[in-house]
Coordinates of C-alpha atoms and ligand atoms in Angstrom, one line a residue:
X1 CA 0.0 0.0 0.0
X2 CA 2.8 2.4 0.8
X3 CA 4.5 1.6 -2.5
X4 CA 1.3 2.3 -4.3
X5 CA 0.7 5.6 -2.5
X6 CA 4.3 6.7 -3.2
X7 CA 4.7 5.6 -6.8
X8 CA 1.1 5.1 -8.2
X9 CA 2.1 1.5 -9.2
X10 CA 1.0 -1.8 -7.7
X11 CA 4.2 -3.5 -6.4
X12 CA 5.2 -7.0 -7.4
X13 CA 5.3 -9.7 -4.7
X14 CA 9.2 -9.3 -4.6
X15 CA 8.9 -5.6 -4.1
X16 CA 6.5 -6.1 -1.2
X17 CA 8.9 -8.5 0.4
X18 CA 11.7 -6.0 -0.1
X19 CA 9.8 -3.3 1.7
X20 CA 8.8 -5.6 4.5
X21 CA 12.5 -6.6 4.9
X22 CA 13.6 -3.0 4.8
X23 CA 11.1 -2.0 7.5
X24 CA 12.1 -5.0 9.6
X25 CA 15.7 -3.9 9.4
X26 CA 14.8 -0.4 10.6
X27 CA 12.2 -1.4 13.2
X28 CA 14.2 -1.6 16.4
X29 CA 13.2 1.0 19.0
X30 CA 16.2 2.8 20.5
X31 CA 16.7 2.5 24.3
X32 CA 16.3 6.2 24.8
X33 CA 12.8 6.0 23.3
X34 CA 11.8 3.1 25.6
X35 CA 13.1 5.0 28.6
X36 CA 11.2 8.0 27.5
X37 CA 7.9 6.0 27.0
X38 CA 8.3 4.4 30.4
X39 CA 8.5 7.9 32.0
X40 CA 5.1 9.0 30.6
X41 CA 2.4 8.7 33.2
X42 CA 0.5 5.5 32.4
X43 CA -2.9 7.2 32.6
X44 CA -1.9 9.5 29.7
X45 CA -4.2 9.0 26.7
X46 CA -2.6 6.6 24.2
X47 CA -2.8 9.2 21.4
X48 CA -0.8 11.6 23.5
X49 CA 1.8 8.8 24.2
X50 CA 1.9 8.0 20.5
X51 CA 2.4 11.6 19.5
X52 CA 5.1 12.2 22.2
X53 CA 7.0 9.0 21.1
X54 CA 7.1 10.1 17.5
X55 CA 8.3 13.6 18.5
X56 CA 11.0 12.2 20.8
X57 CA 12.4 10.2 17.9
X58 CA 13.0 13.6 16.1
X59 CA 16.5 13.8 17.5
X60 CA 17.4 11.1 14.9
X61 CA 16.0 13.0 11.9
X62 CA 18.3 12.7 8.9
X63 CA 16.5 15.5 7.2
X64 CA 17.1 17.9 10.1
X65 CA 20.8 16.9 10.2
X66 CA 21.4 17.2 6.5
X67 CA 19.5 20.6 6.5
X68 CA 21.8 21.9 9.2
X69 CA 24.8 20.8 7.1
X70 CA 23.4 22.8 4.2
X71 CA 21.8 20.5 1.6
X72 CA 20.6 21.7 -1.8
X73 CA 16.9 22.1 -2.0
X74 CA 16.7 19.6 -4.9
X75 CA 17.9 17.0 -2.4
X76 CA 15.2 17.5 0.2
X77 CA 13.1 14.5 -0.8
X78 CA 15.9 12.1 -0.2
X79 CA 16.5 12.4 3.6
X80 CA 12.7 12.9 3.9
X81 CA 12.3 9.5 2.4
X82 CA 14.9 8.0 4.8
X83 CA 13.1 9.6 7.8
X84 CA 9.7 8.3 6.6
X85 CA 11.0 4.8 6.1
X86 CA 12.5 4.9 9.6
X87 CA 9.3 6.1 11.2
X88 CA 7.0 3.7 9.4
X89 CA 9.3 0.8 10.3
X90 CA 9.0 1.7 14.0
X91 CA 5.3 2.7 14.3
X92 CA 3.8 -0.8 15.0
X93 CA 6.4 -1.4 17.7
X94 CA 5.8 2.0 19.3
X95 CA 2.0 1.4 19.2
X96 CA 2.2 -2.1 20.6
X97 CA 4.6 -0.9 23.3
X98 CA 2.1 1.7 24.4
X99 CA -0.7 -0.8 24.3
X100 CA 1.1 -3.4 26.4
X101 CA 2.5 -0.9 28.8
X102 CA -0.8 0.8 29.4
X103 CA -3.1 -2.2 29.5
X104 CA -1.0 -5.4 29.9
X105 CA 1.2 -4.8 32.9
X106 CA 4.2 -3.5 30.8
X107 CA 4.8 -7.1 29.6
X108 CA 5.9 -7.0 25.9
X109 CA 5.9 -9.4 23.0
X110 CA 8.9 -9.6 20.8
X111 CA 8.4 -9.0 17.0
X112 CA 8.1 -12.0 14.7
X113 CA 10.5 -11.4 11.8
X114 CA 8.6 -13.9 9.6
X115 CA 5.5 -11.7 9.7
X116 CA 4.5 -8.8 7.5
X117 CA 4.1 -5.2 8.9
X118 CA 0.4 -5.5 9.7
X119 CA 0.5 -9.1 10.8
X120 CA 3.5 -8.4 13.1
X121 CA 1.6 -5.5 14.7
X122 CA -1.3 -7.8 15.5
X123 CA 1.1 -10.3 16.9
X124 CA 2.9 -7.8 19.2
X125 CA -0.5 -6.6 20.6
X126 CA -1.0 -10.2 21.9
X127 CA -4.7 -10.1 22.2
X128 CA -5.5 -13.3 20.4
X129 CA -4.0 -16.1 18.4
X130 CA -6.9 -16.1 15.9
X131 CA -5.4 -15.6 12.4
X132 CA -8.5 -13.6 11.5
X133 CA -7.3 -10.8 13.8
X134 CA -4.1 -10.5 11.7
X135 CA -6.3 -10.2 8.6
X136 CA -8.4 -7.6 10.3
X137 CA -5.3 -5.6 11.1
X138 CA -4.2 -5.8 7.5
X139 CA -7.6 -4.6 6.3
X140 CA -7.7 -1.9 8.9
X141 CA -4.3 -0.5 8.1
X142 CA -5.2 -0.4 4.4
X143 CA -8.6 1.2 4.9
X144 CA -7.4 4.1 7.1
X145 CA -4.2 5.0 5.4
X146 CA -5.1 7.5 2.8
X147 CA -7.5 10.3 2.1
X148 CA -7.3 13.4 -0.1
X149 CA -5.2 16.1 1.5
X150 CA -8.0 18.2 3.0
X151 CA -8.7 16.2 6.1
X152 CA -7.2 17.4 9.4
X153 CA -4.4 14.9 9.8
X154 CA -3.3 15.0 6.1
X155 CA -3.5 18.7 6.0
X156 CA -1.7 19.2 9.3
X157 CA 1.2 17.0 8.2
X158 CA 1.5 19.0 4.9
X159 CA 1.2 22.3 6.7
X160 CA 3.8 21.6 9.3
X161 CA 6.1 20.0 6.7
X162 CA 5.8 23.1 4.5
X163 CA 7.9 25.0 7.0
X164 CA 10.6 22.4 6.3
X165 CA 9.9 20.7 9.6
X166 CA 11.0 17.1 9.3
X167 CA 8.8 14.1 9.2
X168 CA 8.8 13.5 13.0
X169 CA 7.5 17.1 13.7
X170 CA 5.0 16.8 10.9
X171 CA 3.6 13.4 11.8
X172 CA 3.4 14.1 15.5
X173 CA 1.4 17.3 14.7
X174 CA -0.8 15.3 12.4
X175 CA -1.5 12.8 15.1
X176 CA -2.6 15.6 17.5
X177 CA -5.2 16.5 14.9
X178 CA -6.3 12.9 14.4
X179 CA -6.9 12.8 18.2
X180 CA -9.9 15.2 17.9
X181 CA -13.4 13.7 18.4
X182 CA -14.6 15.0 15.1
X183 CA -11.7 13.3 13.3
X184 CA -9.9 10.0 14.3
X185 CA -11.1 9.9 17.9
X186 CA -14.7 9.3 16.5
X187 CA -13.9 5.6 16.3
X188 CA -13.5 5.5 20.1
X189 CA -16.5 7.8 20.5
X190 CA -18.7 5.4 18.5
X191 CA -17.9 2.4 20.8
X192 CA -18.4 4.5 23.9
X193 CA -21.8 5.7 22.6
X194 CA -22.9 2.1 21.7
X195 CA -21.8 0.8 25.0
X196 CA -23.7 3.5 26.9
X197 CA -26.7 2.6 24.7
X198 CA -26.5 -1.1 25.5
X199 CA -26.0 -0.3 29.2
X200 CA -29.0 2.0 29.3
X201 CA -31.5 0.0 27.1
X202 CA -30.2 -3.5 27.1
X203 CA -27.9 -5.8 25.1
X204 CA -30.3 -6.4 22.3
X205 CA -32.1 -3.1 21.7
X206 CA -34.9 -2.8 19.2
X207 CA -34.8 -0.4 16.2
X208 CA -37.4 1.8 18.0
X209 CA -35.3 2.0 21.1
X210 CA -32.2 2.8 19.1
X211 CA -34.2 5.5 17.2
X212 CA -35.1 7.1 20.5
X213 CA -31.5 7.0 21.7
X214 CA -30.4 8.7 18.5
X215 CA -33.0 11.4 18.9
X216 CA -31.9 11.8 22.6
X217 CA -28.3 12.3 21.4
X218 CA -29.3 14.9 18.8
X219 CA -31.7 16.7 21.2
X220 CA -28.9 17.0 23.7
X221 CA -26.9 19.0 21.2
X222 CA -24.4 16.2 20.4
X223 CA -23.4 14.6 17.2
X224 CA -24.1 11.0 16.3
X225 CA -20.6 9.6 16.2
X226 CA -19.6 7.7 13.0
X227 CA -22.1 9.5 10.8
X228 CA -21.6 12.4 8.5
X229 CA -18.6 13.4 6.4
X230 CA -17.1 16.6 5.1
X231 CA -16.7 15.2 1.6
X232 CA -18.5 11.9 1.1
X233 CA -22.2 12.0 0.3
X234 CA -22.9 8.3 0.5
X235 CA -22.1 5.3 2.8
X236 CA -18.4 5.3 3.2
X237 CA -16.9 2.4 1.1
X238 CA -14.6 1.7 4.1
X239 CA -17.7 1.1 6.3
X240 CA -18.9 -1.4 3.7
X241 CA -15.5 -3.2 3.6
X242 CA -15.6 -3.6 7.4
X243 CA -19.2 -4.7 7.3
X244 CA -18.4 -7.4 4.8
X245 CA -15.5 -8.6 7.1
X246 CA -18.0 -8.7 10.0
X247 CA -20.6 -10.6 8.0
X248 CA -18.0 -13.2 7.2
X249 CA -16.2 -13.5 10.5
X250 CA -18.6 -12.4 13.3
X251 CA -22.2 -12.3 12.1
X252 CA -23.6 -13.0 15.5
X253 CA -21.5 -10.6 17.5
X254 CA -24.0 -8.5 19.7
X255 CA -22.2 -5.2 19.1
X256 CA -22.1 -5.8 15.3
X257 CA -25.8 -6.4 15.5
X258 CA -26.3 -3.0 17.2
X259 CA -24.0 -1.3 14.6
X260 CA -26.2 -2.9 11.8
X261 CA -29.4 -1.7 13.4
X262 CA -28.0 1.8 13.9
X263 CA -27.1 1.7 10.1
X264 CA -30.7 0.9 9.4
X265 CA -32.3 3.7 11.3
X266 CA -29.7 6.6 11.7
X267 CA -29.6 7.9 8.1
X268 CA -33.4 8.5 8.0
X269 CA -33.3 10.3 11.4
X270 CA -30.3 12.5 10.4
X271 CA -32.3 13.4 7.2
X272 CA -35.3 14.3 9.3
X273 CA -33.1 16.2 11.7
X274 CA -32.1 18.2 8.6
X275 CA -28.6 19.4 9.5
X276 CA -25.9 16.9 8.4
X277 CA -25.2 17.2 4.7
X278 CA -24.3 13.5 4.7
X279 CA -26.5 11.2 6.8
X280 CA -24.6 8.1 6.0
X281 CA -22.0 6.2 8.1
X282 CA -18.3 6.9 7.8
X283 CA -15.3 4.6 8.4
X284 CA -15.4 5.1 12.2
X285 CA -19.0 3.8 12.6
X286 CA -17.7 0.2 12.2
X287 CA -14.1 -0.2 13.2
X288 CA -14.6 -0.3 17.0
X289 CA -16.9 -3.3 17.0
X290 CA -14.4 -5.4 15.0
X291 CA -11.5 -4.5 17.4
X292 CA -13.7 -5.3 20.4
X293 CA -14.7 -8.7 19.0
X294 CA -11.0 -9.8 18.9
X295 CA -10.3 -8.6 22.4
X296 CA -9.1 -5.0 22.0
X297 CA -11.6 -3.7 24.5
X298 CA -9.7 -0.6 25.6
X299 CA -11.3 1.8 23.2
X300 CA -9.1 4.7 24.2
X301 CA -6.5 3.0 22.1
X302 CA -8.5 2.8 18.9
X303 CA -7.3 6.0 17.4
X304 CA -3.7 4.8 17.7
X305 CA -4.6 2.1 15.1
X306 CA -5.9 4.8 12.9
X307 CA -2.7 6.8 13.4
X308 CA -0.4 3.9 12.4
X309 CA -2.4 3.5 9.2
X310 CA -2.8 7.2 8.4
X311 CA 0.9 7.6 8.6
X312 CA 1.3 5.6 5.4
X313 CA -0.7 8.2 3.4
X314 CA 0.4 11.4 5.0
X315 CA 4.1 10.5 4.9
X316 CA 4.0 9.4 1.3
X317 CA 2.5 12.8 0.6
X318 CA 5.2 14.5 2.6
X319 CA 8.0 13.0 0.4
X320 CA 6.2 14.3 -2.6
X321 CA 5.9 17.7 -1.0
X322 CA 9.6 17.9 -0.8
X323 CA 10.2 16.3 -4.2
X324 CA 7.9 18.9 -5.8
X325 CA 9.4 21.8 -3.9
X326 CA 6.0 22.9 -2.6
X327 CA 6.2 26.3 -0.8
X328 CA 5.5 27.2 2.8
X329 CA 1.7 27.4 3.3
X330 CA 0.2 30.8 4.1
X331 CA -3.6 31.0 4.2
X332 CA -5.0 34.4 3.5
X333 CA -6.4 36.3 6.6
X334 CA -9.3 38.7 6.6
X335 CA -10.2 41.5 9.0
X336 CA -13.3 41.6 11.2
X337 CA -14.5 44.5 9.1
X338 CA -14.2 42.2 6.0
X339 CA -16.3 39.5 7.7
X340 CA -19.0 42.1 8.7
X341 CA -19.1 43.4 5.1
X342 CA -19.3 39.8 3.8
X343 CA -22.2 38.9 6.1
X344 CA -24.0 42.2 5.2
X345 CA -23.6 41.4 1.5
X346 CA -24.9 37.9 1.9
X347 CA -28.0 39.2 3.8
X348 CA -28.6 41.8 1.2
X349 CA -28.5 39.1 -1.5
X350 CA -31.1 37.0 0.4
X351 CA -33.5 40.0 1.0
Ligands
COA401 C1 -17.6 14.5 10.0 C2 -18.1 15.8 10.4 C3 -17.2 16.5 11.4 C4 -18.2 16.7 9.1 O1 -18.5 18.0 9.5 P1 -19.1 19.1 8.5 O2 -18.4 19.0 7.2 O3 -19.2 20.4 9.2 O4 -20.6 18.4 8.3 P2 -21.9 19.1 7.8 O5 -21.6 20.2 6.8 O6 -22.8 18.1 7.3 O7 -22.5 19.8 9.1 C5 -23.6 20.6 9.1 C6 -24.3 20.5 10.4 O8 -24.8 19.2 10.7 C7 -24.3 18.7 11.9 N1 -23.9 17.3 11.8 C8 -23.0 16.7 10.9 N2 -22.9 15.4 11.2 C9 -23.7 15.2 12.2 C10 -23.9 14.0 13.0 N3 -23.3 12.8 12.8 N4 -24.7 14.1 14.1 C11 -25.4 15.3 14.4 N5 -25.1 16.4 13.7 C12 -24.3 16.3 12.6 C13 -23.0 19.5 12.1 O9 -22.6 19.5 13.5 C14 -23.4 20.9 11.6 O10 -24.2 21.5 12.6 P3 -24.1 23.1 13.0 O11 -24.6 23.7 11.7 O12 -24.9 23.2 14.2 O13 -22.6 23.4 13.2 C15 -19.5 15.7 11.0 O14 -20.4 15.0 10.1 C16 -19.5 15.0 12.4 O15 -19.3 15.7 13.4 N6 -19.8 13.7 12.5 C17 -19.7 13.0 13.7 C18 -18.2 12.7 14.1 C19 -17.6 11.7 13.2 O16 -18.1 10.7 12.9 N7 -16.4 12.0 12.7 C20 -15.6 11.2 11.9 C21 -15.5 11.7 10.5 S1 -14.6 10.6 9.4

């Protein structure tokens, strides 16, 4: 997937194996990083730990070092590529370390060099031996990796990188954006919302009960998590891909059944409510129930999965940013007077 995002071509099997081997070679976490992660208070949100760990690795940035030595601007892409490869190689181990330290008594599982990037990540989490979980991780990491550049995490990475900040600074910042509840954190919010529903109205709620719960959410001035999208105007294909996985592997899972019933009733309600431009589910409406099924029940961790995956897309774009010599970003600002005049002209047009 990274090869595809970077080059636009589907890699051969041999090229996939070569990248897997390259990442395996670069994957070891330095001792200073482990010491640093162990010093973070264990009740710190996993996304904060993740962002901090990426930032701490910045001291090893090859881009920053070469820039200090005075590299030519036509060469920027090359050390950016090296930094990106080093980061991507380490992200699964960093994420697994945070998971095991936070939730599994700081007992860690060594990497399995025979496994691919996604399969090894699933292995190091140590939640189950079911091979379907490795497949889920592969699916998950593919589905969440890319998006056009306008979403918060991709745009943040591009924006910070436009100041010639290196890949560590740029990705850490992108992860802080991903940690917002309207963006990546929505996957944890969905599960929290569904759990609260099941606690309140029972493990097997009817469609009528779910409808009432959705209306209660909206009437309390809250969003229905996992629904709506800034760009899409239909059911997110990534939701469908996860639904197909669930229908194959866990059709009788009680949370999956609730997710399916919400899917049946929520779009109509959101249309009646009349605010959301897109009443259909997005990627986050489904992922939590799959993770929970295989034993990842600590939903505060869910956005870290999203982050490991999203890094593939935003970092591929960052290499291209430097390759294309894109300039520093500088959005135009307007004055309060300009805003007042703009609103007045809009109102005059309506009248
Ligand atoms: C994704 C999201 C942030 C897009 O925001 P957006 O581009 O501003 O969406 P819209 O243009 O459709 O928003 C118009 C209005 O509908 C509301 N709306 C959008 N989605 C809604 C939802 N799922 N539940 C309730 N209200 C919603 C917005 O809050 C906004 O209300 P406002 O005018 O009072 O501010 C938004 O749909 C949302 O908050 N969804 C829930 C969180 C979520 O699932 N995020 C993950 C996205 S992948």
